[in-house]
Short mmCIF file of N, CA and C in Angstrom, two decimals:
data_model
loop_
_atom_site.label_atom_id
_atom_site.label_comp_id
_atom_site.label_asym_id
_atom_site.label_seq_id
_atom_site.Cartn_x
_atom_site.Cartn_y
_atom_site.Cartn_z
N GLN A 428 0.89 -1.27 -0.47
CA GLN A 428 0.10 0.19 -0.01
C GLN A 428 1.05 1.14 0.29
N GLU A 429 -0.10 2.00 -0.72
CA GLU A 429 1.28 3.43 -0.82
C GLU A 429 0.73 4.68 0.09
N GLN A 430 2.61 5.11 1.06
CA GLN A 430 1.53 5.58 1.59
C GLN A 430 3.09 6.80 2.41
N LEU A 431 2.30 7.78 2.63
CA LEU A 431 3.46 9.04 2.80
C LEU A 431 3.25 9.64 4.52
N VAL A 432 4.72 9.63 5.01
CA VAL A 432 4.96 9.40 5.92
C VAL A 432 5.68 10.30 6.70
N GLY A 433 5.03 12.06 7.30
CA GLY A 433 5.33 13.39 7.00
C GLY A 433 6.04 13.02 9.54
N ALA A 434 7.78 13.98 8.95
CA ALA A 434 8.10 13.98 10.39
C ALA A 434 8.59 15.73 10.14
N GLY A 435 8.85 16.23 11.48
CA GLY A 435 9.96 17.21 11.31
C GLY A 435 8.92 18.67 11.84
N GLY A 436 7.39 18.48 12.22
CA GLY A 436 7.00 18.97 12.85
C GLY A 436 7.34 19.83 13.98
N GLY A 437 7.18 21.33 14.75
CA GLY A 437 7.79 21.06 16.36
C GLY A 437 7.35 22.87 16.81
N LEU A 438 7.90 23.09 17.85
CA LEU A 438 7.16 24.21 19.26
C LEU A 438 8.94 25.27 18.58
N VAL A 439 8.66 26.13 17.41
CA VAL A 439 9.65 27.30 17.50
C VAL A 439 9.04 28.75 17.82
N GLN A 440 10.29 29.61 17.78
CA GLN A 440 9.92 30.49 18.24
C GLN A 440 9.98 31.77 16.53
N ALA A 441 9.04 32.29 16.46
CA ALA A 441 9.86 33.22 15.10
C ALA A 441 10.66 33.79 14.86
N GLY A 442 11.06 33.40 13.74
CA GLY A 442 11.99 33.86 12.88
C GLY A 442 13.29 32.70 12.38
N GLY A 443 13.02 31.71 13.64
CA GLY A 443 13.50 30.24 13.36
C GLY A 443 12.85 29.34 11.65
N ALA A 444 13.33 28.46 12.06
CA ALA A 444 13.66 27.48 11.12
C ALA A 444 13.68 26.02 11.28
N LEU A 445 12.74 25.21 10.31
CA LEU A 445 12.28 24.01 10.72
C LEU A 445 12.80 23.71 9.20
N ARG A 446 12.43 21.98 9.42
CA ARG A 446 12.58 21.34 7.61
C ARG A 446 11.64 19.92 8.65
N LEU A 447 10.54 20.05 7.24
CA LEU A 447 9.56 19.07 7.25
C LEU A 447 10.38 18.09 6.47
N SER A 448 10.10 16.35 6.53
CA SER A 448 10.20 15.65 5.41
C SER A 448 8.56 14.83 5.45
N CYS A 449 9.30 14.09 3.98
CA CYS A 449 8.01 12.80 3.66
C CYS A 449 8.15 11.96 3.43
N ALA A 450 8.72 11.01 3.90
CA ALA A 450 8.61 9.33 3.05
C ALA A 450 7.76 8.82 2.68
N ALA A 451 7.78 8.54 1.48
CA ALA A 451 6.87 7.68 0.51
C ALA A 451 7.48 6.19 0.55
N SER A 452 6.32 5.31 0.64
CA SER A 452 6.74 4.41 0.51
C SER A 452 6.53 3.68 -0.90
N GLY A 453 7.01 2.89 -1.53
CA GLY A 453 6.65 2.10 -2.62
C GLY A 453 7.01 3.00 -3.91
N ASN A 454 7.01 3.16 -5.47
CA ASN A 454 8.06 4.17 -6.24
C ASN A 454 7.02 5.38 -6.42
N LEU A 455 6.62 6.29 -5.63
CA LEU A 455 5.55 6.79 -5.91
C LEU A 455 5.75 8.50 -6.35
N PHE A 456 7.16 8.25 -6.66
CA PHE A 456 8.07 9.62 -7.22
C PHE A 456 8.33 9.34 -8.96
N SER A 457 8.22 9.13 -8.98
CA SER A 457 8.04 8.39 -10.25
C SER A 457 6.81 8.69 -11.71
N ARG A 458 5.67 8.47 -10.55
CA ARG A 458 4.96 8.88 -10.76
C ARG A 458 3.61 9.53 -10.06
N TYR A 459 4.25 10.42 -9.37
CA TYR A 459 3.31 11.42 -8.76
C TYR A 459 4.10 12.95 -8.77
N ASP A 460 3.17 13.73 -8.43
CA ASP A 460 3.85 15.00 -8.51
C ASP A 460 3.84 14.92 -6.92
N MET A 461 4.71 16.18 -5.89
CA MET A 461 4.41 16.06 -4.96
C MET A 461 3.96 17.47 -4.33
N GLY A 462 3.35 17.23 -2.81
CA GLY A 462 3.40 18.69 -3.11
C GLY A 462 3.36 19.08 -0.82
N TRP A 463 3.50 20.51 -0.85
CA TRP A 463 2.59 20.42 1.26
C TRP A 463 1.50 21.07 1.22
N TYR A 464 0.83 20.97 2.09
CA TYR A 464 -0.26 21.76 1.96
C TYR A 464 -0.08 22.08 3.70
N ARG A 465 -1.09 23.08 4.18
CA ARG A 465 -1.26 23.15 5.73
C ARG A 465 -2.35 23.67 6.21
N GLN A 466 -2.87 23.20 7.70
CA GLN A 466 -3.97 23.92 8.20
C GLN A 466 -3.74 24.62 9.56
N ALA A 467 -4.49 25.66 8.90
CA ALA A 467 -4.39 25.99 11.07
C ALA A 467 -5.95 26.53 11.15
N PRO A 468 -6.06 26.21 12.55
CA PRO A 468 -7.53 26.79 13.35
C PRO A 468 -8.42 26.36 12.58
N GLY A 469 -9.19 26.38 12.37
CA GLY A 469 -10.84 27.60 12.00
C GLY A 469 -10.56 27.79 9.76
N ASN A 470 -9.29 27.42 9.60
CA ASN A 470 -8.87 27.99 8.50
C ASN A 470 -8.86 26.57 7.06
N GLN A 471 -9.64 26.63 6.24
CA GLN A 471 -9.18 25.39 5.50
C GLN A 471 -7.92 24.89 4.66
N ARG A 472 -7.47 24.13 4.29
CA ARG A 472 -6.26 23.73 4.00
C ARG A 472 -6.05 24.04 2.58
N GLU A 473 -4.73 24.96 2.94
CA GLU A 473 -4.11 25.72 2.07
C GLU A 473 -2.74 24.65 1.03
N MET A 474 -2.84 25.61 0.17
CA MET A 474 -1.85 24.62 -0.70
C MET A 474 -0.34 25.55 -0.58
N VAL A 475 0.45 24.71 0.19
CA VAL A 475 2.12 25.94 0.75
C VAL A 475 3.35 26.13 -1.02
N ALA A 476 3.49 24.57 -1.18
CA ALA A 476 4.53 24.59 -2.33
C ALA A 476 3.94 22.81 -2.80
N THR A 477 4.70 22.86 -4.20
CA THR A 477 4.40 22.03 -4.94
C THR A 477 5.53 21.43 -6.06
N PHE A 478 5.78 20.12 -6.06
CA PHE A 478 6.94 20.15 -6.23
C PHE A 478 7.18 18.85 -8.00
N THR A 479 6.43 19.37 -9.12
CA THR A 479 6.60 18.27 -9.99
C THR A 479 7.48 17.18 -10.46
N ARG A 480 7.09 15.83 -11.47
CA ARG A 480 8.02 15.28 -11.95
C ARG A 480 8.65 15.71 -12.66
N GLY A 481 8.16 16.53 -13.68
CA GLY A 481 9.05 17.89 -14.34
C GLY A 481 10.07 18.83 -13.70
N GLY A 482 9.75 18.67 -12.22
CA GLY A 482 11.06 19.05 -11.43
C GLY A 482 10.49 21.33 -11.94
N GLN A 483 9.24 20.79 -12.14
CA GLN A 483 8.80 22.68 -11.93
C GLN A 483 8.33 22.65 -10.08
N THR A 484 8.51 23.96 -9.09
CA THR A 484 8.15 24.41 -8.19
C THR A 484 6.69 25.37 -8.24
N ASN A 485 6.45 25.32 -7.03
CA ASN A 485 4.94 26.32 -6.72
C ASN A 485 4.87 26.76 -5.40
N TYR A 486 4.79 28.27 -5.29
CA TYR A 486 4.68 28.49 -4.02
C TYR A 486 3.87 29.66 -3.99
N ALA A 487 3.13 29.37 -2.40
CA ALA A 487 1.72 29.91 -1.92
C ALA A 487 2.70 31.75 -1.74
N ASP A 488 1.83 32.60 -1.99
CA ASP A 488 2.94 33.77 -2.18
C ASP A 488 3.03 34.47 -0.47
N SER A 489 2.36 33.58 0.61
CA SER A 489 2.77 33.85 1.60
C SER A 489 3.69 33.12 2.44
N VAL A 490 4.77 32.14 1.32
CA VAL A 490 5.64 31.67 1.83
C VAL A 490 6.96 31.65 0.75
N LYS A 491 6.94 32.80 -0.16
CA LYS A 491 7.80 33.22 -1.58
C LYS A 491 8.52 33.39 -0.44
N GLY A 492 10.24 33.02 -0.91
CA GLY A 492 11.32 33.57 -0.27
C GLY A 492 11.88 33.03 0.95
N ARG A 493 10.85 32.45 1.53
CA ARG A 493 10.96 32.05 2.78
C ARG A 493 11.19 30.37 2.78
N PHE A 494 10.12 29.67 2.36
CA PHE A 494 10.44 28.30 2.46
C PHE A 494 10.82 27.35 1.12
N THR A 495 11.52 26.65 1.12
CA THR A 495 11.96 25.92 0.30
C THR A 495 10.99 24.71 0.00
N ILE A 496 10.93 23.98 -1.26
CA ILE A 496 10.62 22.80 -1.57
C ILE A 496 11.48 21.72 -2.49
N SER A 497 12.36 20.59 -1.35
CA SER A 497 12.60 19.81 -2.42
C SER A 497 12.22 18.50 -2.46
N ARG A 498 12.70 17.84 -3.34
CA ARG A 498 12.92 16.17 -3.77
C ARG A 498 13.97 15.96 -3.81
N ASP A 499 14.10 14.52 -2.86
CA ASP A 499 15.28 13.63 -3.20
C ASP A 499 14.70 12.32 -3.16
N ASN A 500 14.20 12.01 -4.98
CA ASN A 500 14.60 10.58 -5.95
C ASN A 500 14.93 9.58 -5.23
N THR A 501 15.30 9.58 -4.60
CA THR A 501 16.64 8.21 -4.58
C THR A 501 16.08 7.87 -3.05
N LYS A 502 15.77 8.88 -2.24
CA LYS A 502 15.40 8.64 -1.36
C LYS A 502 13.60 8.21 -0.78
N ASN A 503 13.03 8.82 -1.77
CA ASN A 503 12.05 8.69 -1.94
C ASN A 503 11.09 9.33 -0.92
N THR A 504 11.74 10.94 -0.90
CA THR A 504 11.32 11.81 0.09
C THR A 504 11.45 13.34 -0.56
N VAL A 505 10.40 13.78 0.23
CA VAL A 505 10.39 15.42 -0.24
C VAL A 505 10.72 16.13 1.15
N TYR A 506 11.29 16.90 1.23
CA TYR A 506 11.51 18.10 2.04
C TYR A 506 10.50 19.73 2.14
N LEU A 507 10.48 20.33 2.92
CA LEU A 507 10.05 21.53 3.40
C LEU A 507 11.10 22.49 4.23
N GLN A 508 11.54 23.05 3.13
CA GLN A 508 13.11 23.85 4.33
C GLN A 508 12.08 25.26 5.27
N MET A 509 11.71 25.54 6.09
CA MET A 509 10.99 27.10 6.20
C MET A 509 11.88 27.36 7.47
N ASN A 510 11.96 28.70 6.56
CA ASN A 510 13.13 29.88 7.62
C ASN A 510 12.19 30.86 7.87
N GLY A 511 12.81 31.80 8.37
CA GLY A 511 11.77 32.88 8.89
C GLY A 511 10.62 32.57 9.21
N LEU A 512 9.90 31.59 9.73
CA LEU A 512 9.21 31.18 10.29
C LEU A 512 8.51 32.30 11.17
N LYS A 513 6.63 32.48 10.76
CA LYS A 513 6.05 33.48 11.53
C LYS A 513 4.86 32.54 11.97
N PRO A 514 4.40 33.24 13.35
CA PRO A 514 3.05 33.20 13.78
C PRO A 514 2.43 32.94 13.46
N ASP A 515 2.28 33.03 11.83
CA ASP A 515 0.48 32.91 10.83
C ASP A 515 1.27 31.55 9.95
N ASP A 516 2.44 31.46 10.02
CA ASP A 516 2.64 29.58 9.82
C ASP A 516 2.30 28.78 10.47
N THR A 517 1.67 29.36 11.66
CA THR A 517 1.24 27.61 13.18
C THR A 517 0.47 27.28 12.43
N ALA A 518 -0.06 25.99 12.00
CA ALA A 518 -0.70 24.81 11.47
C ALA A 518 -0.72 23.55 11.28
N VAL A 519 -1.18 23.28 11.12
CA VAL A 519 -0.73 20.99 11.01
C VAL A 519 -0.91 21.38 9.00
N TYR A 520 1.00 20.69 9.51
CA TYR A 520 1.18 20.34 7.63
C TYR A 520 1.45 19.14 7.33
N TYR A 521 0.89 18.84 5.86
CA TYR A 521 0.70 17.54 5.60
C TYR A 521 1.45 17.44 3.98
N CYS A 522 1.53 16.31 3.60
CA CYS A 522 2.34 16.11 2.53
C CYS A 522 1.28 15.45 1.24
N ILE A 523 1.67 15.42 0.29
CA ILE A 523 0.81 15.08 -0.73
C ILE A 523 1.91 14.67 -1.81
N ALA A 524 1.09 13.37 -2.14
CA ALA A 524 1.65 12.75 -3.44
C ALA A 524 -0.49 12.82 -4.74
N ARG A 525 0.03 13.57 -5.40
CA ARG A 525 -0.70 13.54 -6.83
C ARG A 525 -0.75 13.52 -8.07
N ARG A 526 -1.70 13.09 -8.65
CA ARG A 526 -1.11 12.36 -10.20
C ARG A 526 -3.15 12.67 -11.09
N ILE A 527 -3.55 12.52 -12.03
CA ILE A 527 -4.47 12.51 -12.16
C ILE A 527 -5.79 11.48 -11.35
N PHE A 528 -7.14 11.82 -10.91
CA PHE A 528 -7.73 11.22 -10.63
C PHE A 528 -7.29 10.49 -8.84
N ILE A 529 -5.42 10.84 -8.40
CA ILE A 529 -5.54 10.50 -6.95
C ILE A 529 -4.90 11.18 -6.42
N GLU A 530 -4.84 11.01 -4.94
CA GLU A 530 -4.42 11.93 -4.12
C GLU A 530 -3.79 10.97 -2.53
N ILE A 531 -2.79 11.07 -2.51
CA ILE A 531 -2.25 10.07 -1.42
C ILE A 531 -2.15 11.40 -0.47
N TRP A 532 -2.43 11.81 0.65
CA TRP A 532 -2.16 12.50 1.56
C TRP A 532 -1.50 12.22 3.08
N GLY A 533 -0.24 12.42 3.76
CA GLY A 533 0.03 12.10 5.02
C GLY A 533 -0.12 12.62 5.88
N GLN A 534 -0.30 11.72 6.98
CA GLN A 534 -1.05 12.04 8.21
C GLN A 534 -0.75 13.40 8.82
N GLY A 535 0.28 14.81 8.26
CA GLY A 535 0.18 15.42 9.34
C GLY A 535 0.82 15.49 10.49
N THR A 536 2.34 16.89 10.10
CA THR A 536 2.47 17.20 11.73
C THR A 536 2.77 18.17 11.74
N LEU A 537 2.33 19.18 12.76
CA LEU A 537 2.24 20.36 13.53
C LEU A 537 3.69 20.94 13.76
N VAL A 538 2.94 22.07 12.82
CA VAL A 538 4.47 23.15 13.36
C VAL A 538 3.87 24.10 13.94
N THR A 539 4.25 24.78 15.30
CA THR A 539 3.61 25.88 15.90
C THR A 539 4.65 27.46 16.01
N VAL A 540 4.61 27.77 15.89
CA VAL A 540 5.31 29.19 15.78
C VAL A 540 4.90 30.50 17.09
N SER A 541 6.08 30.58 17.74
CA SER A 541 5.56 31.47 18.91
C SER A 541 6.16 32.91 18.79
N SER A 542 5.41 33.80 19.39
CA SER A 542 5.68 35.13 18.81
C SER A 542 7.08 35.36 20.13
#
C-alpha cells in the first residue's frame, strides 16, 4: 500500500527554521507530483508548495522567499525547508502525492511558531 509519512514539526520561535520531511513508500516519486499543504485552526487547507515530476515548483505567495520544497528521488523523500517562520505559519502541515484522479495524503505534522 502506498503511503506517506511526514515528520519534522515542532515548536519554534518566530524567525526560526524547521525542515519537514515526507517519506514515501513504494515508487511514488516516479509517478506522482509532490507537495505540502497546511491547515490552521478554523481555516481551510491551503497549498504551501508543490514540486512536479518535471521539476517545476510552485509556492503560495505567503511563503515565497522563505520556504523551499525539494525532493530526493533516491530516498523517496520530499522536504520543506521553512525559514523566517512567523506565527501565521502555525498549522498542521500535510504532504501530498498527486496524479490525475489520485491523491495520497500524509498524516500531518504540527508546526507551532511562537511570537
